[in-house]
Tab-separated table of C-alpha atoms in Angstrom:
chain	number	residue	atom	x	y	z
A	1	GLN	CA	51.034	17.147	-40.841
A	2	VAL	CA	48.651	16.781	-43.738
A	3	GLN	CA	45.261	15.108	-43.603
A	4	LEU	CA	43.607	13.768	-46.730
A	5	VAL	CA	40.010	12.631	-47.098
A	6	GLU	CA	38.818	10.918	-50.269
A	7	SER	CA	35.249	10.628	-51.447
A	8	GLY	CA	33.281	9.768	-54.557
A	9	GLY	CA	33.875	6.053	-54.922
A	10	GLY	CA	31.108	3.584	-55.588
A	11	LEU	CA	29.694	0.869	-57.804
A	12	VAL	CA	29.340	1.614	-61.501
A	13	GLN	CA	28.766	-0.382	-64.652
A	14	ALA	CA	31.460	-0.766	-67.269
A	15	GLY	CA	31.573	2.286	-69.480
A	16	GLY	CA	30.353	4.529	-66.695
A	17	SER	CA	31.999	7.436	-64.924
A	18	LEU	CA	32.878	8.561	-61.426
A	19	ARG	CA	34.606	11.589	-59.966
A	20	LEU	CA	36.826	11.133	-56.945
A	21	SER	CA	37.685	14.008	-54.643
A	22	CYS	CA	40.478	14.403	-52.138
A	23	ALA	CA	40.299	17.247	-49.655
A	24	ALA	CA	43.528	18.265	-47.934
A	25	SER	CA	43.803	19.982	-44.572
A	26	GLY	CA	46.492	20.785	-42.038
A	27	SER	CA	49.906	22.099	-43.080
A	28	ILE	CA	49.150	22.276	-46.782
A	29	PHE	CA	50.913	25.500	-47.773
A	30	SER	CA	53.950	23.752	-49.306
A	31	ILE	CA	52.236	20.882	-51.082
A	32	ASP	CA	53.017	20.732	-54.783
A	33	TYR	CA	52.811	17.020	-55.549
A	34	MET	CA	49.424	15.320	-55.315
A	35	GLY	CA	48.619	11.969	-56.773
A	36	TRP	CA	46.103	9.196	-57.069
A	37	TYR	CA	47.062	5.568	-56.577
A	38	ARG	CA	45.050	2.372	-56.620
A	39	GLN	CA	45.343	-1.073	-55.139
A	40	ALA	CA	43.365	-4.096	-56.271
A	41	PRO	CA	43.021	-7.170	-54.022
A	42	GLY	CA	46.239	-9.152	-53.930
A	43	LYS	CA	48.136	-6.585	-55.972
A	44	GLN	CA	50.591	-3.799	-55.205
A	45	ARG	CA	49.602	-0.168	-54.984
A	46	ASP	CA	50.238	1.568	-58.309
A	47	LYS	CA	50.233	5.211	-59.271
A	48	VAL	CA	47.352	6.241	-61.516
A	49	ALA	CA	48.140	9.925	-61.988
A	50	HIS	CA	49.855	12.820	-60.348
A	51	ILE	CA	49.799	16.576	-60.672
A	52	THR	CA	52.273	19.312	-59.806
A	53	SER	CA	52.730	22.943	-60.775
A	54	GLY	CA	54.596	21.595	-63.807
A	55	GLY	CA	51.771	19.480	-65.115
A	56	SER	CA	50.268	16.025	-64.800
A	57	THR	CA	51.151	12.489	-65.802
A	58	TYR	CA	49.149	9.293	-66.141
A	59	ALA	CA	49.676	5.579	-66.094
A	60	ASP	CA	49.412	4.075	-69.564
A	61	SER	CA	46.413	2.019	-68.494
A	62	VAL	CA	44.294	5.123	-67.821
A	63	LYS	CA	45.536	7.614	-70.400
A	64	GLY	CA	42.665	9.137	-72.325
A	65	ARG	CA	40.109	7.901	-69.779
A	66	PHE	CA	41.088	9.521	-66.466
A	67	THR	CA	41.784	13.180	-65.756
A	68	ILE	CA	43.448	14.623	-62.680
A	69	SER	CA	42.832	18.217	-61.668
A	70	ARG	CA	43.138	20.414	-58.598
A	71	ASP	CA	41.402	23.400	-57.105
A	72	ASN	CA	43.896	25.195	-54.899
A	73	THR	CA	41.202	27.502	-53.531
A	74	LYS	CA	39.480	24.447	-52.071
A	75	ASN	CA	42.653	22.471	-51.323
A	76	THR	CA	41.135	19.626	-53.298
A	77	VAL	CA	42.382	17.319	-56.020
A	78	TYR	CA	40.028	15.409	-58.293
A	79	LEU	CA	40.198	12.333	-60.453
A	80	GLN	CA	37.613	12.044	-63.201
A	81	LEU	CA	37.190	8.428	-64.240
A	82	ASN	CA	35.522	7.837	-67.602
A	83	SER	CA	34.988	4.730	-69.723
A	84	LEU	CA	35.493	2.573	-66.664
A	85	LYS	CA	36.483	-1.054	-67.057
A	86	PRO	CA	36.170	-3.969	-64.616
A	87	GLU	CA	39.962	-3.954	-64.288
A	88	ASP	CA	39.733	-0.450	-62.808
A	89	THR	CA	38.170	-1.990	-59.708
A	90	ALA	CA	40.366	-1.106	-56.725
A	91	VAL	CA	40.704	1.027	-53.641
A	92	TYR	CA	41.813	4.459	-54.792
A	93	TYR	CA	44.127	6.451	-52.549
A	94	CYS	CA	45.046	10.101	-52.607
A	95	ALA	CA	48.604	11.120	-51.730
A	96	ALA	CA	50.305	14.437	-51.059
A	97	GLY	CA	54.027	15.127	-50.992
A	98	GLN	CA	55.537	17.545	-48.517
A	99	GLY	CA	58.956	17.852	-46.946
A	100	GLY	CA	60.129	14.605	-48.443
A	101	LEU	CA	57.187	12.718	-46.992
A	102	LEU	CA	54.181	11.212	-48.712
A	103	TYR	CA	50.896	11.488	-46.875
A	104	TRP	CA	47.990	9.130	-47.634
A	105	GLY	CA	44.249	9.238	-47.381
A	106	GLN	CA	42.164	6.332	-46.153
A	107	GLY	CA	41.071	5.271	-49.638
A	108	THR	CA	37.777	5.004	-51.458
A	109	GLN	CA	36.470	1.864	-53.139
A	110	VAL	CA	35.698	1.869	-56.852
A	111	THR	CA	33.931	-1.200	-58.186
A	112	VAL	CA	33.182	-1.610	-61.880
A	113	SER	CA	30.741	-4.339	-62.868
A	114	SER	CA	30.790	-5.983	-66.284
């Protein structure tokens, strides 16, 4: 079992920045895949970025603005959100892959005002 706790969401004006954190605990020794997803009201949950030992990838909509990183000593993955736009408003979820399963955090709200 893996537990994930996100933090760092909030209300920010367009053009602003936030840094989201996701702390993992439990059976985390074999986790390689960690990702950030987001879900806006009435829309499906989409992947924003993910990171593995092989590197990271980003959705086209956030390339050049968001950066995913991880600190294995703290069992934490981060998402730096820069140049935020109102369309980035969503609940952001952290996910971790292990043993063929995908574990989810509870989500953190990001609201970008115009």
